[in-house]
Tab-separated table of C-alpha atoms and ligand atoms in Angstrom:
chain	number	residue	atom	x	y	z
A	3	MET	CA	7.576	11.163	12.062
A	4	ASN	CA	9.963	13.509	11.008
A	5	LYS	CA	9.951	16.043	8.050
A	6	TYR	CA	12.364	15.421	5.424
A	7	LEU	CA	13.911	16.680	2.124
A	8	GLY	CA	14.376	13.861	-0.465
A	9	THR	CA	15.828	14.054	-3.914
A	10	ILE	CA	14.655	11.356	-7.081
A	11	LEU	CA	16.587	9.283	-7.601
A	12	ASN	CA	15.015	7.351	-10.615
A	13	SER	CA	11.438	7.810	-12.247
A	14	ALA	CA	10.094	5.342	-14.747
A	15	ARG	CA	6.333	4.722	-15.962
A	16	LEU	CA	4.967	1.985	-15.160
A	17	THR	CA	1.357	1.516	-17.177
A	18	SER	CA	-0.265	4.770	-18.869
A	19	ASN	CA	-0.819	6.116	-15.405
A	20	VAL	CA	1.479	4.876	-12.712
A	21	PHE	CA	5.009	5.964	-12.074
A	22	LYS	CA	7.498	4.916	-10.074
A	23	LEU	CA	9.947	7.208	-7.862
A	24	VAL	CA	13.021	5.901	-6.103
A	25	VAL	CA	13.872	8.876	-3.409
A	26	SER	CA	16.958	9.657	-1.564
A	27	VAL	CA	16.294	10.792	1.510
A	28	PRO	CA	19.519	10.819	3.298
A	29	GLU	CA	18.585	11.962	7.152
A	30	LEU	CA	15.981	9.329	7.274
A	31	THR	CA	16.662	6.834	9.945
A	32	GLU	CA	13.251	5.836	11.262
A	33	ASN	CA	11.968	2.303	10.604
A	34	VAL	CA	9.427	2.109	8.005
A	35	THR	CA	6.807	-0.696	8.358
A	36	PRO	CA	4.961	-1.623	5.349
A	37	GLY	CA	1.596	-0.207	5.081
A	38	GLN	CA	3.073	2.886	5.962
A	39	PHE	CA	2.580	6.265	3.813
A	40	CYS	CA	4.483	9.721	3.661
A	41	GLN	CA	2.815	13.168	3.329
A	42	ILE	CA	4.179	14.293	0.180
A	43	ARG	CA	4.590	17.231	-2.165
A	44	ILE	CA	7.085	18.995	-4.420
A	45	ALA	CA	9.972	21.022	-2.631
A	46	THR	CA	10.537	24.428	-4.208
A	47	GLU	CA	11.060	27.704	-3.019
A	48	LEU	CA	9.265	29.376	-6.054
A	49	SER	CA	5.736	27.479	-5.966
A	50	HIS	CA	3.860	25.603	-3.226
A	51	ASP	CA	1.350	24.517	-5.842
A	52	PRO	CA	-0.536	22.269	-5.027
A	53	LEU	CA	-0.538	23.235	-2.060
A	54	LEU	CA	-1.887	19.872	0.051
A	55	ARG	CA	0.096	17.268	0.834
A	56	ARG	CA	-0.952	13.715	-0.866
A	57	PRO	CA	-1.067	10.281	1.474
A	58	ILE	CA	1.231	8.166	-0.923
A	59	SER	CA	2.198	4.627	0.145
A	60	VAL	CA	5.563	3.293	0.489
A	61	ALA	CA	6.317	0.698	-1.851
A	62	ASP	CA	9.857	-0.111	-0.850
A	63	TYR	CA	12.550	1.173	1.827
A	64	ASP	CA	16.251	0.504	1.682
A	65	PRO	CA	17.517	1.522	4.951
A	66	THR	CA	21.220	0.972	4.422
A	67	ARG	CA	20.979	3.258	1.184
A	68	GLN	CA	18.099	5.618	2.874
A	69	LYS	CA	15.726	4.904	-0.188
A	70	LEU	CA	12.041	5.348	-0.079
A	71	THR	CA	10.464	4.202	-3.073
A	72	PHE	CA	6.815	5.506	-4.000
A	73	ILE	CA	4.255	4.379	-6.764
A	74	ILE	CA	1.856	6.645	-7.762
A	75	ARG	CA	-1.185	6.429	-9.763
A	76	GLU	CA	-2.118	10.059	-11.308
A	77	SER	CA	-5.668	10.467	-10.376
A	78	GLY	CA	-5.704	14.274	-10.029
A	79	ARG	CA	-3.642	17.640	-10.242
A	80	GLY	CA	-1.752	16.455	-7.042
A	81	THR	CA	-0.830	13.481	-8.305
A	82	LYS	CA	0.032	14.239	-11.592
A	83	PHE	CA	2.268	16.858	-10.301
A	84	LEU	CA	4.259	14.309	-8.007
A	85	ALA	CA	4.032	11.094	-10.543
A	86	ARG	CA	5.840	13.500	-13.658
A	87	LEU	CA	9.091	14.227	-11.285
A	88	VAL	CA	12.429	13.324	-12.466
A	89	PRO	CA	15.651	12.761	-11.381
A	90	GLY	CA	17.163	15.363	-9.387
A	91	GLN	CA	13.861	17.127	-8.184
A	92	GLN	CA	13.201	17.640	-4.489
A	93	ILE	CA	10.111	16.531	-2.334
A	94	ASP	CA	9.535	17.387	1.124
A	95	LEU	CA	7.619	14.804	3.158
A	96	PHE	CA	6.459	14.279	6.623
A	97	GLY	CA	6.259	10.351	7.217
A	98	PRO	CA	6.624	7.354	8.146
A	99	LEU	CA	2.844	7.954	9.264
A	100	GLY	CA	0.203	5.438	10.281
A	101	THR	CA	-0.170	1.843	11.671
A	102	GLY	CA	1.361	-0.537	9.170
A	103	PHE	CA	1.158	-4.561	8.877
A	104	PRO	CA	1.978	-6.485	11.572
A	105	VAL	CA	4.765	-7.623	9.966
A	106	HIS	CA	6.246	-9.208	13.083
A	107	ARG	CA	3.117	-11.243	14.245
A	108	LEU	CA	4.273	-14.000	11.280
A	109	VAL	CA	7.126	-16.164	11.780
A	110	LYS	CA	9.225	-18.922	9.950
A	111	GLY	CA	6.804	-21.381	8.322
A	112	ASP	CA	3.195	-19.320	8.129
A	113	ARG	CA	1.846	-18.971	4.809
A	114	ALA	CA	0.859	-15.482	4.145
A	115	LEU	CA	-1.832	-14.887	1.217
A	116	LEU	CA	-1.361	-11.451	-0.262
A	117	ILE	CA	-4.619	-9.957	-2.149
A	118	ALA	CA	-3.748	-6.672	-4.252
A	119	GLY	CA	-6.016	-4.796	-6.148
A	120	GLY	CA	-4.710	-1.885	-8.966
A	121	ILE	CA	-2.629	0.455	-7.237
A	122	GLY	CA	-2.967	-1.302	-3.867
A	123	ALA	CA	0.017	-3.721	-5.277
A	124	PRO	CA	2.754	-1.463	-4.208
A	125	PRO	CA	2.557	-1.268	-0.297
A	126	LEU	CA	1.664	-5.138	-0.749
A	127	TYR	CA	5.570	-5.642	-2.493
A	128	TYR	CA	7.090	-4.113	0.639
A	129	LEU	CA	5.298	-6.116	2.910
A	130	ALA	CA	6.131	-9.299	0.843
A	131	ARG	CA	9.814	-9.003	0.662
A	132	GLN	CA	9.972	-8.361	4.238
A	133	LEU	CA	7.776	-11.554	4.892
A	134	HIS	CA	9.666	-13.321	2.565
A	135	ALA	CA	12.923	-11.858	4.450
A	136	ASN	CA	11.420	-13.446	7.340
A	137	GLY	CA	10.577	-16.977	6.554
A	138	VAL	CA	7.164	-16.655	5.702
A	139	GLU	CA	5.769	-18.496	2.549
A	140	CYS	CA	4.265	-15.999	0.562
A	141	ALA	CA	1.271	-16.382	-2.211
A	142	THR	CA	-0.143	-13.299	-4.053
A	143	ILE	CA	-3.038	-12.583	-6.163
A	144	LEU	CA	-2.695	-9.536	-7.868
A	145	GLY	CA	-6.189	-7.940	-9.632
A	146	PHE	CA	-6.163	-5.325	-12.799
A	147	ARG	CA	-8.843	-4.043	-14.704
A	148	SER	CA	-7.091	-5.260	-17.994
A	149	HIS	CA	-3.351	-6.538	-18.984
A	150	SER	CA	-2.183	-2.611	-19.736
A	151	GLU	CA	-2.920	-1.707	-16.405
A	152	SER	CA	-0.810	-4.531	-14.842
A	153	PHE	CA	2.393	-3.829	-12.968
A	154	LEU	CA	5.133	-5.616	-10.335
A	155	ILE	CA	3.808	-9.223	-11.317
A	156	ASP	CA	7.521	-10.096	-11.575
A	157	GLU	CA	8.643	-8.222	-8.623
A	158	PHE	CA	6.418	-10.150	-6.555
A	159	SER	CA	6.986	-13.524	-8.274
A	160	GLN	CA	10.590	-13.272	-6.558
A	161	PHE	CA	8.245	-14.251	-3.116
A	162	GLY	CA	6.188	-16.908	-4.579
A	163	PRO	CA	3.552	-18.215	-6.725
A	164	VAL	CA	1.580	-15.151	-8.095
A	165	ARG	CA	-2.225	-15.148	-9.792
A	166	VAL	CA	-3.138	-12.395	-12.026
A	167	VAL	CA	-7.068	-11.921	-12.596
A	168	THR	CA	-8.188	-9.248	-14.990
A	169	ASP	CA	-11.960	-7.793	-14.875
A	170	ASP	CA	-11.692	-8.259	-19.000
A	171	GLY	CA	-9.523	-11.495	-19.250
A	172	THR	CA	-6.836	-9.993	-20.930
A	173	LEU	CA	-3.914	-11.146	-18.600
A	174	GLY	CA	-3.895	-14.388	-16.258
A	175	SER	CA	-7.703	-15.444	-15.229
A	176	CYS	CA	-10.823	-13.479	-16.513
A	177	GLY	CA	-12.725	-12.251	-12.833
A	178	ASN	CA	-11.724	-10.530	-9.575
A	179	VAL	CA	-9.400	-11.651	-6.767
A	180	CYS	CA	-12.600	-13.247	-5.030
A	181	THR	CA	-13.022	-15.612	-7.889
A	182	GLU	CA	-9.091	-15.834	-7.892
A	183	ILE	CA	-9.578	-16.999	-4.424
A	184	THR	CA	-12.226	-19.361	-5.046
A	185	ALA	CA	-10.263	-21.387	-7.707
A	186	TRP	CA	-7.096	-21.068	-5.959
A	187	THR	CA	-8.236	-22.756	-2.593
A	188	SER	CA	-10.101	-25.295	-4.975
A	189	GLU	CA	-6.512	-26.176	-6.187
A	190	GLY	CA	-5.282	-26.529	-2.678
A	191	LEU	CA	-3.692	-22.924	-1.889
A	192	ASP	CA	-3.247	-22.701	1.839
A	193	TRP	CA	-2.612	-19.403	4.188
A	194	THR	CA	-2.586	-18.903	7.687
A	195	HIS	CA	-3.089	-14.931	7.328
A	196	GLY	CA	-4.303	-12.534	4.860
A	197	PHE	CA	-3.410	-8.918	3.744
A	198	ALA	CA	-5.129	-7.234	1.487
A	199	CYS	CA	-5.103	-3.431	-0.161
A	200	GLY	CA	-7.443	-2.482	-2.977
A	201	PRO	CA	-10.220	-0.252	-3.596
A	202	LEU	CA	-13.217	-0.256	-1.367
A	203	PRO	CA	-15.534	-2.288	-3.233
A	204	MET	CA	-13.058	-4.989	-3.357
A	205	LEU	CA	-12.666	-4.761	0.388
A	206	GLN	CA	-15.913	-4.968	1.283
A	207	ALA	CA	-16.411	-8.163	-1.085
A	208	LEU	CA	-13.430	-9.713	0.373
A	209	GLN	CA	-15.232	-9.086	4.056
A	210	ALA	CA	-18.305	-10.966	2.670
A	211	GLN	CA	-16.425	-14.051	1.167
A	212	LEU	CA	-13.957	-14.140	4.170
A	213	ALA	CA	-16.394	-13.447	7.088
A	214	GLY	CA	-16.607	-16.410	9.583
A	215	ASP	CA	-13.471	-18.024	8.341
A	216	GLY	CA	-11.280	-17.902	11.611
A	217	ARG	CA	-7.818	-16.742	9.836
A	218	PRO	CA	-6.939	-13.119	10.702
A	219	VAL	CA	-6.648	-10.987	7.114
A	220	TRP	CA	-5.450	-7.225	7.468
A	221	VAL	CA	-6.298	-4.626	5.237
A	222	SER	CA	-4.956	-1.213	4.377
A	223	LEU	CA	-8.021	1.387	4.245
A	224	GLU	CA	-7.470	4.719	1.259
A	225	LYS	CA	-9.341	7.758	2.447
A	226	ARG	CA	-9.368	11.152	1.901
A	227	MET	CA	-7.133	12.723	4.040
A	228	ALA	CA	-5.984	16.481	5.201
A	229	CYS	CA	-3.612	16.495	7.869
A	230	GLY	CA	-2.075	12.557	8.132
A	231	LEU	CA	-1.236	13.186	11.742
A	232	GLY	CA	-4.361	12.945	13.406
A	233	ALA	CA	-5.413	16.294	14.366
A	234	CYS	CA	-8.201	17.163	11.742
A	235	ALA	CA	-10.820	14.666	11.800
A	236	ALA	CA	-10.884	14.305	8.268
A	237	CYS	CA	-10.318	10.233	8.033
A	238	THR	CA	-12.693	9.294	10.637
A	239	CYS	CA	-14.374	5.601	10.322
A	240	ARG	CA	-16.450	3.877	12.799
A	241	PRO	CA	-15.541	0.830	14.511
A	242	ALA	CA	-17.786	-2.592	13.438
A	243	ASN	CA	-18.470	-3.365	16.770
A	244	PRO	CA	-19.680	-0.090	18.592
A	245	ASN	CA	-20.031	-2.175	21.967
A	246	SER	CA	-16.172	-3.139	21.727
A	247	THR	CA	-13.847	-1.461	24.257
A	248	ALA	CA	-12.383	0.713	21.503
A	249	SER	CA	-15.344	1.591	20.499
A	250	GLY	CA	-14.349	5.248	19.487
A	251	PRO	CA	-14.486	6.374	16.080
A	252	ARG	CA	-11.085	5.288	14.212
A	253	LEU	CA	-8.819	7.574	12.365
A	254	VAL	CA	-7.115	5.790	9.324
A	255	CYS	CA	-4.220	8.283	9.097
A	256	LYS	CA	-3.370	7.297	12.772
A	257	ASP	CA	-4.676	4.214	14.116
A	258	GLY	CA	-4.492	2.845	10.269
A	259	PRO	CA	-4.348	2.758	7.385
A	260	VAL	CA	-4.139	-1.218	8.344
A	261	PHE	CA	-7.059	-2.713	10.465
A	262	LEU	CA	-7.886	-6.118	10.876
A	263	LEU	CA	-10.881	-7.125	8.930
A	264	GLY	CA	-14.308	-6.807	10.570
A	265	GLU	CA	-12.706	-4.155	12.921
A	266	VAL	CA	-13.954	-0.982	11.208
A	267	GLU	CA	-16.969	-0.263	8.881
A	268	LEU	CA	-15.769	-0.310	5.253
A	269	GLY	CA	-17.782	2.519	3.813
A	270	GLU	CA	-17.215	5.633	2.303
B	327	FES	FE1	-6.892	14.489	9.904
B	327	FES	FE2	-6.843	11.876	9.632
B	327	FES	S1	-6.281	13.617	8.479
B	327	FES	S2	-7.080	13.074	11.411
């Protein structure tokens, strides 16, 4: 993990409140694993407002051109500043941070099921791209509130079949990612490893649905963070089994944000 200066190369609006930033980070030579994140803030000598960095998942990384892609949903003052950056503006970032998805646990011929809810889609896009490059088959379920909030569907379709589900039925099936897993399974969906990222109620529902399934499922958790470096304990979560060998509290920013489903308690 290091501190870098990045320059916005491209910015695009994907939905009414979701924006994509492609950032040139010429000094970045570290490997970036899907699921890792960066702590970002606007770089300006005139103002350090807002002071706090925001943890943003890496949505893609091109190591040959040292380009990072972030997809940011405006959800407060800090993310609004970041999401509205334009080409030429600069950010400073710490990263890559955290423990990402175990890409190399899968080999050619394995079948991954990727399950994303809303703004959980971006880190899974980078994961899908790497898994596909490694010969892993990818099937994706993308859940959104409505058609107008959907994004990245064509991008995921490059890597395998995609099912879209919306709360109001304005795109794809009407329902949620759990109902879509059930429907697709009845039509023959077969997978060996699962990956999920999305809001906490979605992950809790997945845990209930897949409990006892036996196939490994990794989830990326979102938690309020401060330092992002494992130093402040703001992002603590409890292990699901207090009698396990690693029974101490776990830090989402350092031990995660990716955990095996069932490894930690999925709570606020
Ligand atoms: Fe400080 Fe995780 S955010 S320890």
